[in-house]
Tab-separated table of C-alpha atoms and ligand atoms in Angstrom:
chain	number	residue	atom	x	y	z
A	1	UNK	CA	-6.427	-3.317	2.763
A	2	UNK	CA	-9.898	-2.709	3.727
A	3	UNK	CA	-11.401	0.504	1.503
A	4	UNK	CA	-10.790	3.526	4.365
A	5	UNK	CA	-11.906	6.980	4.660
A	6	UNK	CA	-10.049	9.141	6.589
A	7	UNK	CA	-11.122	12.013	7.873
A	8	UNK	CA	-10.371	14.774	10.780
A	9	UNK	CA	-12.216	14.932	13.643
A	10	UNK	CA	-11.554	18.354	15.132
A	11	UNK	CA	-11.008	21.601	12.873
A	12	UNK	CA	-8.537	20.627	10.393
A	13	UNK	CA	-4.753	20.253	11.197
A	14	UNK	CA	-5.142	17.054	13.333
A	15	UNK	CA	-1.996	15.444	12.141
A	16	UNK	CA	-4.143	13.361	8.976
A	17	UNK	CA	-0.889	13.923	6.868
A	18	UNK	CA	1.255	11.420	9.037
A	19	UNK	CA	-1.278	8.705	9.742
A	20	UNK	CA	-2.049	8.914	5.979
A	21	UNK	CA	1.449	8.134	5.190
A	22	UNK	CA	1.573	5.395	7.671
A	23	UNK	CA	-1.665	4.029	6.636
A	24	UNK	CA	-0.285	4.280	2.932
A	25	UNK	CA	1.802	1.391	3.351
A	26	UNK	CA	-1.397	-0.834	3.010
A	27	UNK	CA	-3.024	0.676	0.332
A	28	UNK	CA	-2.695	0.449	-3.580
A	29	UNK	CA	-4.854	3.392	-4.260
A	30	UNK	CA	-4.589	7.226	-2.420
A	31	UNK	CA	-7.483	9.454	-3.071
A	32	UNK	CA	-7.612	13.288	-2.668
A	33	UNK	CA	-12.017	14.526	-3.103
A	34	UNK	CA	-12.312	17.473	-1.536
A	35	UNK	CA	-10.727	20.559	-1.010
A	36	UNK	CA	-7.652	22.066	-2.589
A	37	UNK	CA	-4.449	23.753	-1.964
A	38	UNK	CA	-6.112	25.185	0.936
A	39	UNK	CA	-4.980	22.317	3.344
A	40	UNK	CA	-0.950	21.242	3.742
A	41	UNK	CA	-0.100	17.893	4.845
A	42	UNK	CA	3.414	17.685	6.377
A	43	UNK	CA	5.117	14.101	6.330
A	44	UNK	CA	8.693	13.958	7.727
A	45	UNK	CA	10.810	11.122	6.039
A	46	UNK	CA	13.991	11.024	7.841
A	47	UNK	CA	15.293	14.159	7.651
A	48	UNK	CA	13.548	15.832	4.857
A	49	UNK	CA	10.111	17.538	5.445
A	50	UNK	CA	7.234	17.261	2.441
A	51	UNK	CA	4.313	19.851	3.097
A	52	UNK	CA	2.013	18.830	0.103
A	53	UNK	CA	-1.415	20.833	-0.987
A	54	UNK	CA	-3.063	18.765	-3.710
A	55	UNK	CA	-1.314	15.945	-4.139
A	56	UNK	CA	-2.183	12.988	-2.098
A	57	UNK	CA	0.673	12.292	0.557
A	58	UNK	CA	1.126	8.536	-0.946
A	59	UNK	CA	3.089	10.143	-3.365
A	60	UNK	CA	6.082	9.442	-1.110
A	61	UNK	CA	5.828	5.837	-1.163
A	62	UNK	CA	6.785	3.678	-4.128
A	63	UNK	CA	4.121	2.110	-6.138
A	64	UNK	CA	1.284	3.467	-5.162
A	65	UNK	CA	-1.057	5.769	-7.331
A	66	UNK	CA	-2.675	8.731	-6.337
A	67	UNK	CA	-5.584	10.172	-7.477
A	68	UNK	CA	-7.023	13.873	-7.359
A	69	UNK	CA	-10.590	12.836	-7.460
A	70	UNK	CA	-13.864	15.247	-9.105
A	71	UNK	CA	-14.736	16.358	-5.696
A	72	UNK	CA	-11.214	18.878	-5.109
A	73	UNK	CA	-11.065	21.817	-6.580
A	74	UNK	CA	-7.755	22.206	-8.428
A	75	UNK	CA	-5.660	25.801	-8.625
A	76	UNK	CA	-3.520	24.613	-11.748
A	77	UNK	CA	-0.588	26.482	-12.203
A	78	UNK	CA	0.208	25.728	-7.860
A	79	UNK	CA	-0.028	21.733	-8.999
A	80	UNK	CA	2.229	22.304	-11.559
A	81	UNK	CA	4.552	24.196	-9.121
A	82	UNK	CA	3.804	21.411	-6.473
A	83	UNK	CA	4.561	18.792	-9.162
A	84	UNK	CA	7.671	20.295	-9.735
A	85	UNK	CA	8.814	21.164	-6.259
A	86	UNK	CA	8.559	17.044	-5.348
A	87	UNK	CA	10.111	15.911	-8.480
A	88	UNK	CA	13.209	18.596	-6.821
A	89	UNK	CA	12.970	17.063	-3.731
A	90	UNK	CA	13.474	13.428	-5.589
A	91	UNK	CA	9.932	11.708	-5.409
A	92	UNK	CA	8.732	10.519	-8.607
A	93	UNK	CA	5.571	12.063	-9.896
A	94	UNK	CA	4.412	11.614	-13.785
A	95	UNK	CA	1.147	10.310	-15.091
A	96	UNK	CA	1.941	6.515	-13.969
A	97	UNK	CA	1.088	7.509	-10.294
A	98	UNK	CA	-0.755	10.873	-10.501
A	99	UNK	CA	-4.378	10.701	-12.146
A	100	UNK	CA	-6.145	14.205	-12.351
A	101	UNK	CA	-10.187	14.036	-12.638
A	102	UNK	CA	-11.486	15.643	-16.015
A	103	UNK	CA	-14.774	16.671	-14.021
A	104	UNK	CA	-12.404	18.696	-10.499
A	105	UNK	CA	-13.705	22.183	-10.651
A	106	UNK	CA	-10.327	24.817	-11.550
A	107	UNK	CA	-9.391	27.408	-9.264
A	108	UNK	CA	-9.106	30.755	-11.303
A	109	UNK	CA	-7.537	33.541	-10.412
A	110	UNK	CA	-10.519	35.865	-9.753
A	111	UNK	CA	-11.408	32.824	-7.163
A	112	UNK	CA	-8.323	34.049	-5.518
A	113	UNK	CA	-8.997	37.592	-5.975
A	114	UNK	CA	-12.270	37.304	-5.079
A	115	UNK	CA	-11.559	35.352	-1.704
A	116	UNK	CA	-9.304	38.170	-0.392
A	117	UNK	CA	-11.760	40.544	-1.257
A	118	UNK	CA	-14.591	39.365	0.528
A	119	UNK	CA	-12.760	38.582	3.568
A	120	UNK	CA	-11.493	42.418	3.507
A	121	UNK	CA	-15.457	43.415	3.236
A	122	UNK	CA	-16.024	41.407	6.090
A	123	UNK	CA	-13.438	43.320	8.489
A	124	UNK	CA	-13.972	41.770	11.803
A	125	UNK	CA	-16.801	38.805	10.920
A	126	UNK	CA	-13.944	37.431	8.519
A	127	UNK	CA	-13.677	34.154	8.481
A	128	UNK	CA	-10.329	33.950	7.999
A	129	UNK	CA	-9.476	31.864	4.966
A	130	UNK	CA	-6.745	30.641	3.516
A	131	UNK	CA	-7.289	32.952	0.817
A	132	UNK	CA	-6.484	30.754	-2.011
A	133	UNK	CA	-9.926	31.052	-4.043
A	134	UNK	CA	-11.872	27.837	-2.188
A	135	UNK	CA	-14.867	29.400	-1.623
A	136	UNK	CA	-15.737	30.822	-4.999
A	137	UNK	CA	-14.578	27.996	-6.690
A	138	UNK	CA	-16.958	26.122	-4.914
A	139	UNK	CA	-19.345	28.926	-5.380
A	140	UNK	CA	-18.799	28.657	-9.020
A	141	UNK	CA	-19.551	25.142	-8.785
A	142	UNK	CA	-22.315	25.212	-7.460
A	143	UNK	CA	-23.822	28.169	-9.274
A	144	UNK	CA	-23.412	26.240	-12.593
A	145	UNK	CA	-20.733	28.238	-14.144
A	146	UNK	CA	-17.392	26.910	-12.887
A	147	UNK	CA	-14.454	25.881	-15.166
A	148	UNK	CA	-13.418	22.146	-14.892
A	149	UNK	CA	-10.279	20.165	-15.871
A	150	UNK	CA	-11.925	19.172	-18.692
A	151	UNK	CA	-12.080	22.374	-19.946
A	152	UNK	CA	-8.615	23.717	-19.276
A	153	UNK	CA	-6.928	21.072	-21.133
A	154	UNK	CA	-9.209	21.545	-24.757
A	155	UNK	CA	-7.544	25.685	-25.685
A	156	UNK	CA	-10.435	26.393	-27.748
A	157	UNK	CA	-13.138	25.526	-25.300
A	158	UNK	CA	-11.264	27.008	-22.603
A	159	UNK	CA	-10.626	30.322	-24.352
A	160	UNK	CA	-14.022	31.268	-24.962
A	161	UNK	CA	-15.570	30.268	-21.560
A	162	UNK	CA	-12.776	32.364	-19.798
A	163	UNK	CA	-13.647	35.149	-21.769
A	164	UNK	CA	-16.966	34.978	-20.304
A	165	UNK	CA	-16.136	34.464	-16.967
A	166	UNK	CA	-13.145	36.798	-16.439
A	167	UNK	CA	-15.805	39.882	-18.355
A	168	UNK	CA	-18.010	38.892	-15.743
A	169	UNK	CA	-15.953	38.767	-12.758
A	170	UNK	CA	-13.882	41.594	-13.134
A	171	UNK	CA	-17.041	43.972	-12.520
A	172	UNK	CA	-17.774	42.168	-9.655
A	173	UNK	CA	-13.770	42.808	-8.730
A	174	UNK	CA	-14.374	46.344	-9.371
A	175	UNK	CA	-17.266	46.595	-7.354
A	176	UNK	CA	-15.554	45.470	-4.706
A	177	UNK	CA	-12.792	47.730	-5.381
A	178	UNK	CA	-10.218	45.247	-6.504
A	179	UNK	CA	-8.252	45.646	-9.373
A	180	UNK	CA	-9.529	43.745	-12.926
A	181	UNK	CA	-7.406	40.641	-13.931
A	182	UNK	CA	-5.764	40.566	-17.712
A	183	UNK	CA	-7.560	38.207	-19.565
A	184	UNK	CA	-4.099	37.530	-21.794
A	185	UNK	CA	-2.100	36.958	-18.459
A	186	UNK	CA	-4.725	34.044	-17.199
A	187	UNK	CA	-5.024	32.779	-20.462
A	188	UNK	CA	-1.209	32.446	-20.832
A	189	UNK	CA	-0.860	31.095	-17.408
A	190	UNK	CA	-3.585	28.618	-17.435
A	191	UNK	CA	-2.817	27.372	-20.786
A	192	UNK	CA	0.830	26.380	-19.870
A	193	UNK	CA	-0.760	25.043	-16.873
A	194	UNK	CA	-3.072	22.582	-18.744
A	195	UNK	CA	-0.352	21.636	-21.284
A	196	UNK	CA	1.366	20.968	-18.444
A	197	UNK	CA	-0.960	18.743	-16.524
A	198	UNK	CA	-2.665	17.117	-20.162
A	199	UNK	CA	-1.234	14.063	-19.463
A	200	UNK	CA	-2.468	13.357	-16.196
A	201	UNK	CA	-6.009	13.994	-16.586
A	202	UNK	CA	-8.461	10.800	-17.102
A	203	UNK	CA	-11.668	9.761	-15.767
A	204	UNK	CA	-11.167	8.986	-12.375
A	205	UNK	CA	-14.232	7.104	-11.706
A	206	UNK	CA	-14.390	5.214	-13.950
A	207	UNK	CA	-10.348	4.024	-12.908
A	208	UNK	CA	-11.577	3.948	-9.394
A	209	UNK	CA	-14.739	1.423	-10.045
A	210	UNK	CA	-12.171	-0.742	-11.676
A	211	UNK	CA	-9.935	-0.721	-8.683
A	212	UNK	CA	-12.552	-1.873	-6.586
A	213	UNK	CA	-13.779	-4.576	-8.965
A	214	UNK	CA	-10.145	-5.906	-8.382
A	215	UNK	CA	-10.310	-5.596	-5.023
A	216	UNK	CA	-7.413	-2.804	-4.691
A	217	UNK	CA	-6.945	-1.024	-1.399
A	218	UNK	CA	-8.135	2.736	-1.690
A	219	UNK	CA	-7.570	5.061	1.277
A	220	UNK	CA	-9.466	8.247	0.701
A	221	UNK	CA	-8.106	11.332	2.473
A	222	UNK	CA	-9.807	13.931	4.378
A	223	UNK	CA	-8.319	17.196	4.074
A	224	UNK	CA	-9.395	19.963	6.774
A	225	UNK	CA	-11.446	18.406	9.387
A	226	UNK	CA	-14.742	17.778	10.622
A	227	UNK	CA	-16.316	21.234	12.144
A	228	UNK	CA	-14.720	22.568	9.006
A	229	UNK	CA	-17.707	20.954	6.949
A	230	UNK	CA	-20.003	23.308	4.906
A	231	UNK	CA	-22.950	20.885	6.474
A	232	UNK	CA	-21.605	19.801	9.653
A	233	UNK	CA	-19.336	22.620	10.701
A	234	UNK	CA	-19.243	25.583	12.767
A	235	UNK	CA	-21.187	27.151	9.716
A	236	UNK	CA	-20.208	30.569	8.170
A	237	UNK	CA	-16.525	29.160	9.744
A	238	UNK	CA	-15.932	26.405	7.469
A	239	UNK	CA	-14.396	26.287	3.985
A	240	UNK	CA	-17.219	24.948	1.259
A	241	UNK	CA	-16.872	21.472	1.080
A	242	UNK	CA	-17.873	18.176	2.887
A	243	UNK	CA	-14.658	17.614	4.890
A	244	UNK	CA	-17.005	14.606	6.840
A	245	UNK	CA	-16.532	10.923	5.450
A	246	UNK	CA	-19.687	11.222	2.716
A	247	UNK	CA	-17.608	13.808	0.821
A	248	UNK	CA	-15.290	11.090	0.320
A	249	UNK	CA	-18.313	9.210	-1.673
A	250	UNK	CA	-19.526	12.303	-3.939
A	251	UNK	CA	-15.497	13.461	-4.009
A	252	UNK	CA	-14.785	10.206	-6.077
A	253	UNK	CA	-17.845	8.480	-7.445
A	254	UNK	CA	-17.156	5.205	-4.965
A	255	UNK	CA	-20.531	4.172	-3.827
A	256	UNK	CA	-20.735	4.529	0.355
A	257	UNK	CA	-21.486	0.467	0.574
A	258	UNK	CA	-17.582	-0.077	-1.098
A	259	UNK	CA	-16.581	1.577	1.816
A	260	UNK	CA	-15.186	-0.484	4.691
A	261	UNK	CA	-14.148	1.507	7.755
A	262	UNK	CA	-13.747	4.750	9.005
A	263	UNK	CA	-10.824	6.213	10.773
A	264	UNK	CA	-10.429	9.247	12.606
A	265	UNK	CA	-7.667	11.563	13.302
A	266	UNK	CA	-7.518	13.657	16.031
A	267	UNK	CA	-5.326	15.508	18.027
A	268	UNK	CA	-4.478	15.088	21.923
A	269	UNK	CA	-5.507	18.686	22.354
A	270	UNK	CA	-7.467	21.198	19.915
A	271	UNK	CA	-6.326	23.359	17.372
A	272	UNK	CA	-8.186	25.346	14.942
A	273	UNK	CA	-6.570	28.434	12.817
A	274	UNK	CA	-8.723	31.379	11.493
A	275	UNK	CA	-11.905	32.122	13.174
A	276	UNK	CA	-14.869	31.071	14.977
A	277	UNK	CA	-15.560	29.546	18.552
A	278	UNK	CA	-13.304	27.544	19.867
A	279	UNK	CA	-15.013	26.439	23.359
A	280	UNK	CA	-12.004	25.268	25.012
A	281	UNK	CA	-9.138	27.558	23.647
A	282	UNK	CA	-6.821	28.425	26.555
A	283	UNK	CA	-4.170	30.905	26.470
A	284	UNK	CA	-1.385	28.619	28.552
A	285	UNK	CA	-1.893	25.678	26.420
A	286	UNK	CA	-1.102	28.034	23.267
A	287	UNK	CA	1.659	30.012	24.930
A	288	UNK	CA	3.443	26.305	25.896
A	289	UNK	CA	2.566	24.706	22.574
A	290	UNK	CA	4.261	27.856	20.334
A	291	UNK	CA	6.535	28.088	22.456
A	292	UNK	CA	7.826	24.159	21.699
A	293	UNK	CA	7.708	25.356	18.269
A	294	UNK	CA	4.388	23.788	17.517
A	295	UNK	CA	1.042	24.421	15.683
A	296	UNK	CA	1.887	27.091	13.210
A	297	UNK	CA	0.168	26.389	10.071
A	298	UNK	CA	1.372	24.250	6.883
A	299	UNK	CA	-0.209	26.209	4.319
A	300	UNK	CA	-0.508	29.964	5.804
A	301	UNK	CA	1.988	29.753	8.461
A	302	UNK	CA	-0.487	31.114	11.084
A	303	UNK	CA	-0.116	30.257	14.747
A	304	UNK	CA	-3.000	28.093	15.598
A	305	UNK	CA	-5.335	28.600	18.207
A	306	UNK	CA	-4.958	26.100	21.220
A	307	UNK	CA	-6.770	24.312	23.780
A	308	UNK	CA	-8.146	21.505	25.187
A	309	UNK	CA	-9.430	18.760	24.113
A	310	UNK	CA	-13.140	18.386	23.645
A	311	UNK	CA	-14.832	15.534	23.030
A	312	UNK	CA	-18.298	17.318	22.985
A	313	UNK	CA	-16.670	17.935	19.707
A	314	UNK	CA	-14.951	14.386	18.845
A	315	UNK	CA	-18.325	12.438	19.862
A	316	UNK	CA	-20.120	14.872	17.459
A	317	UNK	CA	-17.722	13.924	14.889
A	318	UNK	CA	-18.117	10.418	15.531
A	319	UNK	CA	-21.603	10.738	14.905
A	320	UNK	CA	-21.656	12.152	11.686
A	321	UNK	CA	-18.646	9.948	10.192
A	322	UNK	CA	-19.263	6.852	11.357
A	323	UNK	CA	-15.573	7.151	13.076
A	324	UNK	CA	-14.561	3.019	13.877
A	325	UNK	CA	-10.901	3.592	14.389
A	326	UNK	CA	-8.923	6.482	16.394
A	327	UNK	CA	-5.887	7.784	15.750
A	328	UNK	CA	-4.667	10.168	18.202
A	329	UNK	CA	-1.724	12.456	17.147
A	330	UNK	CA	0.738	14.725	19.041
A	331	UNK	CA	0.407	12.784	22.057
A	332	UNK	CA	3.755	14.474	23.148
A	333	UNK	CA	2.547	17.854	23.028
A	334	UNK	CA	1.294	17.016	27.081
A	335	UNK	CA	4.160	15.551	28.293
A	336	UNK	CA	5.040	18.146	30.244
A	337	UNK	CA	1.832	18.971	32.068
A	338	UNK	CA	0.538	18.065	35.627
A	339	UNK	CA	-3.168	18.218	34.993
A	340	UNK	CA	-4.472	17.666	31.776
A	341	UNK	CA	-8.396	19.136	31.104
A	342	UNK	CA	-10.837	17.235	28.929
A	343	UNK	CA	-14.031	19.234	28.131
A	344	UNK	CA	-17.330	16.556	28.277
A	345	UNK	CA	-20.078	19.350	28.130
A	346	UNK	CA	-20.805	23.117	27.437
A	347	UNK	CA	-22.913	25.155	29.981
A	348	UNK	CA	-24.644	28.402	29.632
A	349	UNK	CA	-25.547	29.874	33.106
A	350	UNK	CA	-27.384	26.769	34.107
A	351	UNK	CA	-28.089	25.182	30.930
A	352	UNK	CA	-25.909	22.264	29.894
A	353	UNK	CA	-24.897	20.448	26.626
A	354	UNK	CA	-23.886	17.593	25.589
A	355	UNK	CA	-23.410	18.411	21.471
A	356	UNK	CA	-22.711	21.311	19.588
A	357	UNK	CA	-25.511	23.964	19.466
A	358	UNK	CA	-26.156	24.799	15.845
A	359	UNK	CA	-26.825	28.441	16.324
A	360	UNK	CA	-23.319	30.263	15.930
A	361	UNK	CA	-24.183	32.778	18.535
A	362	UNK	CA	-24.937	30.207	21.262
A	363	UNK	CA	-21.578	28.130	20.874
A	364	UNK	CA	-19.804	31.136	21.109
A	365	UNK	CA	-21.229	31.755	24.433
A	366	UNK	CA	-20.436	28.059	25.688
A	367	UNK	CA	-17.910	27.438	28.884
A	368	UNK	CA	-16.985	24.192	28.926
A	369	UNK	CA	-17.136	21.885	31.667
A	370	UNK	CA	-13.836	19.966	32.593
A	371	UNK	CA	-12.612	16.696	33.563
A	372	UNK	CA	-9.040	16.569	35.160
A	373	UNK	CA	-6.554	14.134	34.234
A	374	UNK	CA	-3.166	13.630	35.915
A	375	UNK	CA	-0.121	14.341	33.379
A	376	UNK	CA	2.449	11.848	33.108
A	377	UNK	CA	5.338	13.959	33.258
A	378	UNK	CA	7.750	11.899	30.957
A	379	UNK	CA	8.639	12.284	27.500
A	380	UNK	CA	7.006	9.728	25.035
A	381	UNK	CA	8.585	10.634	21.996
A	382	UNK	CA	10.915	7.454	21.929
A	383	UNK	CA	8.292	5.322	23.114
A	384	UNK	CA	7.065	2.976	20.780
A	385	UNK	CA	5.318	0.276	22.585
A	386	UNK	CA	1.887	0.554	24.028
A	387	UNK	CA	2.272	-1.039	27.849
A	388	UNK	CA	5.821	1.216	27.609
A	389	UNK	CA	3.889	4.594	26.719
A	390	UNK	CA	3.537	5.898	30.941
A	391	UNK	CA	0.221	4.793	32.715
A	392	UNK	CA	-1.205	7.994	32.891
A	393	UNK	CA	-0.657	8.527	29.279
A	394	UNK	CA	-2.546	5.113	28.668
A	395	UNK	CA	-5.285	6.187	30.721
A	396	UNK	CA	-5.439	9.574	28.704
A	397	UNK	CA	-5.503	8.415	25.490
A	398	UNK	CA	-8.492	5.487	26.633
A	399	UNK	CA	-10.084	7.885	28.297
A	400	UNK	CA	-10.892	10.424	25.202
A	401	UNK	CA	-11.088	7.401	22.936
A	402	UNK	CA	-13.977	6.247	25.070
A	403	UNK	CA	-15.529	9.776	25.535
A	404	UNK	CA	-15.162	10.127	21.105
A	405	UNK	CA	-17.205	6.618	21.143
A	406	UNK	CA	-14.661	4.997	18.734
A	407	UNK	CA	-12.043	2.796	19.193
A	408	UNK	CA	-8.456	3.670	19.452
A	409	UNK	CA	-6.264	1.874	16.716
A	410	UNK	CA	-2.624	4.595	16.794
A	411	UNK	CA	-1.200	6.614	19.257
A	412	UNK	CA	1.589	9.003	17.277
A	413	UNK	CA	4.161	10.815	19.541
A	414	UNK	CA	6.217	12.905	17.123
A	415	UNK	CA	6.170	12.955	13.535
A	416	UNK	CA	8.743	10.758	11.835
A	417	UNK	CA	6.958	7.427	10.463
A	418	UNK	CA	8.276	5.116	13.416
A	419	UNK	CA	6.808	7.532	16.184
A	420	UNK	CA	3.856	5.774	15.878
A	421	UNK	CA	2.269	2.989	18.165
A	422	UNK	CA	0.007	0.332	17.257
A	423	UNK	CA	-2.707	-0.863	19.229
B	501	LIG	P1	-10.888	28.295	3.214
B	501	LIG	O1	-10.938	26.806	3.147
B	501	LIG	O2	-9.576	28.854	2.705
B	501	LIG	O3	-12.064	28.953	2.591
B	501	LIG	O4	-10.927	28.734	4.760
B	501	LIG	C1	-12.087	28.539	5.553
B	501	LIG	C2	-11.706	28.129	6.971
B	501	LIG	O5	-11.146	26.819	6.939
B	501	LIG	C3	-10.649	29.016	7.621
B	501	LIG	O6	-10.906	29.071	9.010
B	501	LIG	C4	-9.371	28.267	7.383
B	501	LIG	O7	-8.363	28.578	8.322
B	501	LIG	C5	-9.861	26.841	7.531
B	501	LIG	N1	-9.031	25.867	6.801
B	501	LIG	C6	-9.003	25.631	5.477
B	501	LIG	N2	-8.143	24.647	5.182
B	501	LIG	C7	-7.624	24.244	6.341
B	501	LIG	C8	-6.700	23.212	6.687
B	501	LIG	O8	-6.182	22.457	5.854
B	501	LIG	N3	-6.422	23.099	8.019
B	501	LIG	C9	-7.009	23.869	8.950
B	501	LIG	N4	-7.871	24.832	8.678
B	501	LIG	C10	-8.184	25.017	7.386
């Protein structure tokens, strides 16, 4: 297999965790670099649901070897729970097919504490996080004075810098009138933790750059999605890292000219959970969705916000990742319309767009301007050939291909494995 990115191209939650399992099946290599338990890919297998946080979703399939790359940022003691929670559910997981990278940045607990924190200081401009510590790990990171892998699994070395840290911290937790962490707790916590996950640490770039030498498929998957990037997002509404396809590059330490193609993922509709605009949301479209027992959220269980689809959005995301190949999930989710709405520009009073404003303020204020598309009116869930998928349907799915400028590769209408059609 061709070396693939794949990334989302709306806010997150586009469906990535299915077409990465299907997509698994021609790779030898799965990479995880960015992120961390803050996304939750779901991946039905018969009748048993996986929703997985950290590790990559090829853990399901036999033979393959995943890798948690430098770029993710890695809340220990919830891999080793995750580790242990597949292992339950009958998936083999040990150091043969999970490699942890010395250099991923650790998740502490005042990360956590921190996170909630903020958010609360924020009241109403919160952005409405997952909570689980993502951006002041990243913060940390960045600020020169995070805790890596590398650390957690040598005691000593560990020990002392979490001494500093946590001293630090907790008068910043005070100050913000949370309560101080025990610095005997995290220690005995994070300590089992790295025992724990010892084993499964190595250098992962240095194991990827041999895996390209001998020519081994690697599929590198996006977590969150496109307007979710620190760079390229709907900036403050974004989680802190580069969810696009050049995070996949600095996520892993594969150079971008190993890379062969680009696919996107993206959802027949929008969705985006927490907060921030959301052009085309649309109260019927949510109230329909929920009420099919859709688009509640993997990790947080939130209902997600609804709408429809935009591809001022998708072409913007095309752009900036270099999207060659579309996959278009949850196809289904319109069966049941009569007129479906595609958004191909924002207006303001008189003043159109055709891409996303930058300024925060201004998207917020954007109405979007509608095509119409008639609704096929059929369920597609057992379709699963192309010319057998309802004309309309066909028309649909080339129309927002060609409005995303990519092309379209996989239609997905449910989400066993099989519910997926080939192009
Ligand atoms: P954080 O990543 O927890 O800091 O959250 C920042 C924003 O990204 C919030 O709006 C979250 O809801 C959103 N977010 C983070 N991870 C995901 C994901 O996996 N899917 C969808 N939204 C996400």
């Amino acid at each position: 297999m061709a070396n693939t990115i794949l990334v989302g191209a709306q806010w997150g939650d586009e469906g990535k965790g299915k077409i990465i399992d299907v997509l698994t099946e021609q790779a030898d290599i799965v990479v995880r670099t960015q992120g961390g338990n803050n996304a939750g890919h779901t991946v039905f297998i018969g009748p048993k649901k996986y929703v997985l946080h950290l590790i990559p979703s090829g853990i399901l399939r036999k033979k393959k070897i995943c890798v948690i790359g430098n770029g993710v940022v890695v809340d220990p003691v919830g891999l080793v729970d995750e580790i242990k929670g597949v292992l339950k559910l009958g998936v083999a997981v040990s150091p043969k097919n999970l490699l942890l990278s010395e250099t991923a940045h650790v998740v502490m607990p005042y990360h956590r504490e921190l996170d909630g924190a903020r958010e609360m200081a924020k009241g109403k401009n919160k952005i409405g996080t997952t909570k689980r510590g993502i951006g002041p790990t990243y913060g940390d990171k960045a600020a020169r004075v995070g805790l890596r892998i590398i650390d957690l699994i040598h005691p000593e070395r560990f020990e002392a810098k979490l001494k500093e840290r946590i001293t630090e911290n907790n008068a910043v937790l005070k100050a913000l009138g949370a309560k101080p962490l025990s610095f005997e707790k995290v220690l005995r916590e994070y300590r089992a933790a790295g025992d724990f996950l010892r084993p499964y640490v190595t250098n992962t770039v240095v194991y990827l750059h041999h895996a390209v030498r001998e020519d081994r498929g690697i599929l590198f998957e996006g977590a969150q999605g496109t307007f979710l990037d620190i760079d390229h997002g709907t900036y403050p509404f974004v989680t802190s890292s580069n969810t696009t396809a050049g995070g996949a590059c600095t996520g892993s330490g594969v150079p971008p000219h190993r890379m062969d193609r680009v696919v996107g993922v993206m959802k027949a509709y929008t969705t985006r959970v927490g907060e921030g605009p959301l052009p085309t949301e649309n109260a019927e479209i949510a109230d329909m969705l929920h009420a099919m027992g859709r688009e509640f959220g993997a990790t947080t269980g939130r209902a997600r916000r609804c709408g429809w689809f935009d591809a001022v959005a998708t072409r913007h995301a095309s752009m900036v990742n270099g999207i060659d190949q579309l996959a278009v999930t949850n196809l289904d989710g319109l069966d049941s319309l009569d007129v479906i709405r595609v958004c191909i520009g924002y207006k303001i009073g008189r003043t159109r767009y055709d891409y996303i404003p930058n300024e925060i303020e201004t998207l917020a204020q954007c109405e979007p301007v509608y095509a119409e598309f008639p609704g096929w009116r059929t369920p597609t869930d057992k379709v699963r050939e192309w010319r057998k998928l309802p004309l309309n349907a066909r028309s649909y799915l080339k129309a927002i291909a060609e409005l995303t400028d990519a092309e379209l590769a996989i239609a997905s209408i449910g989400p066993a494995r099989d519910q997926t059609i080939f192009l």
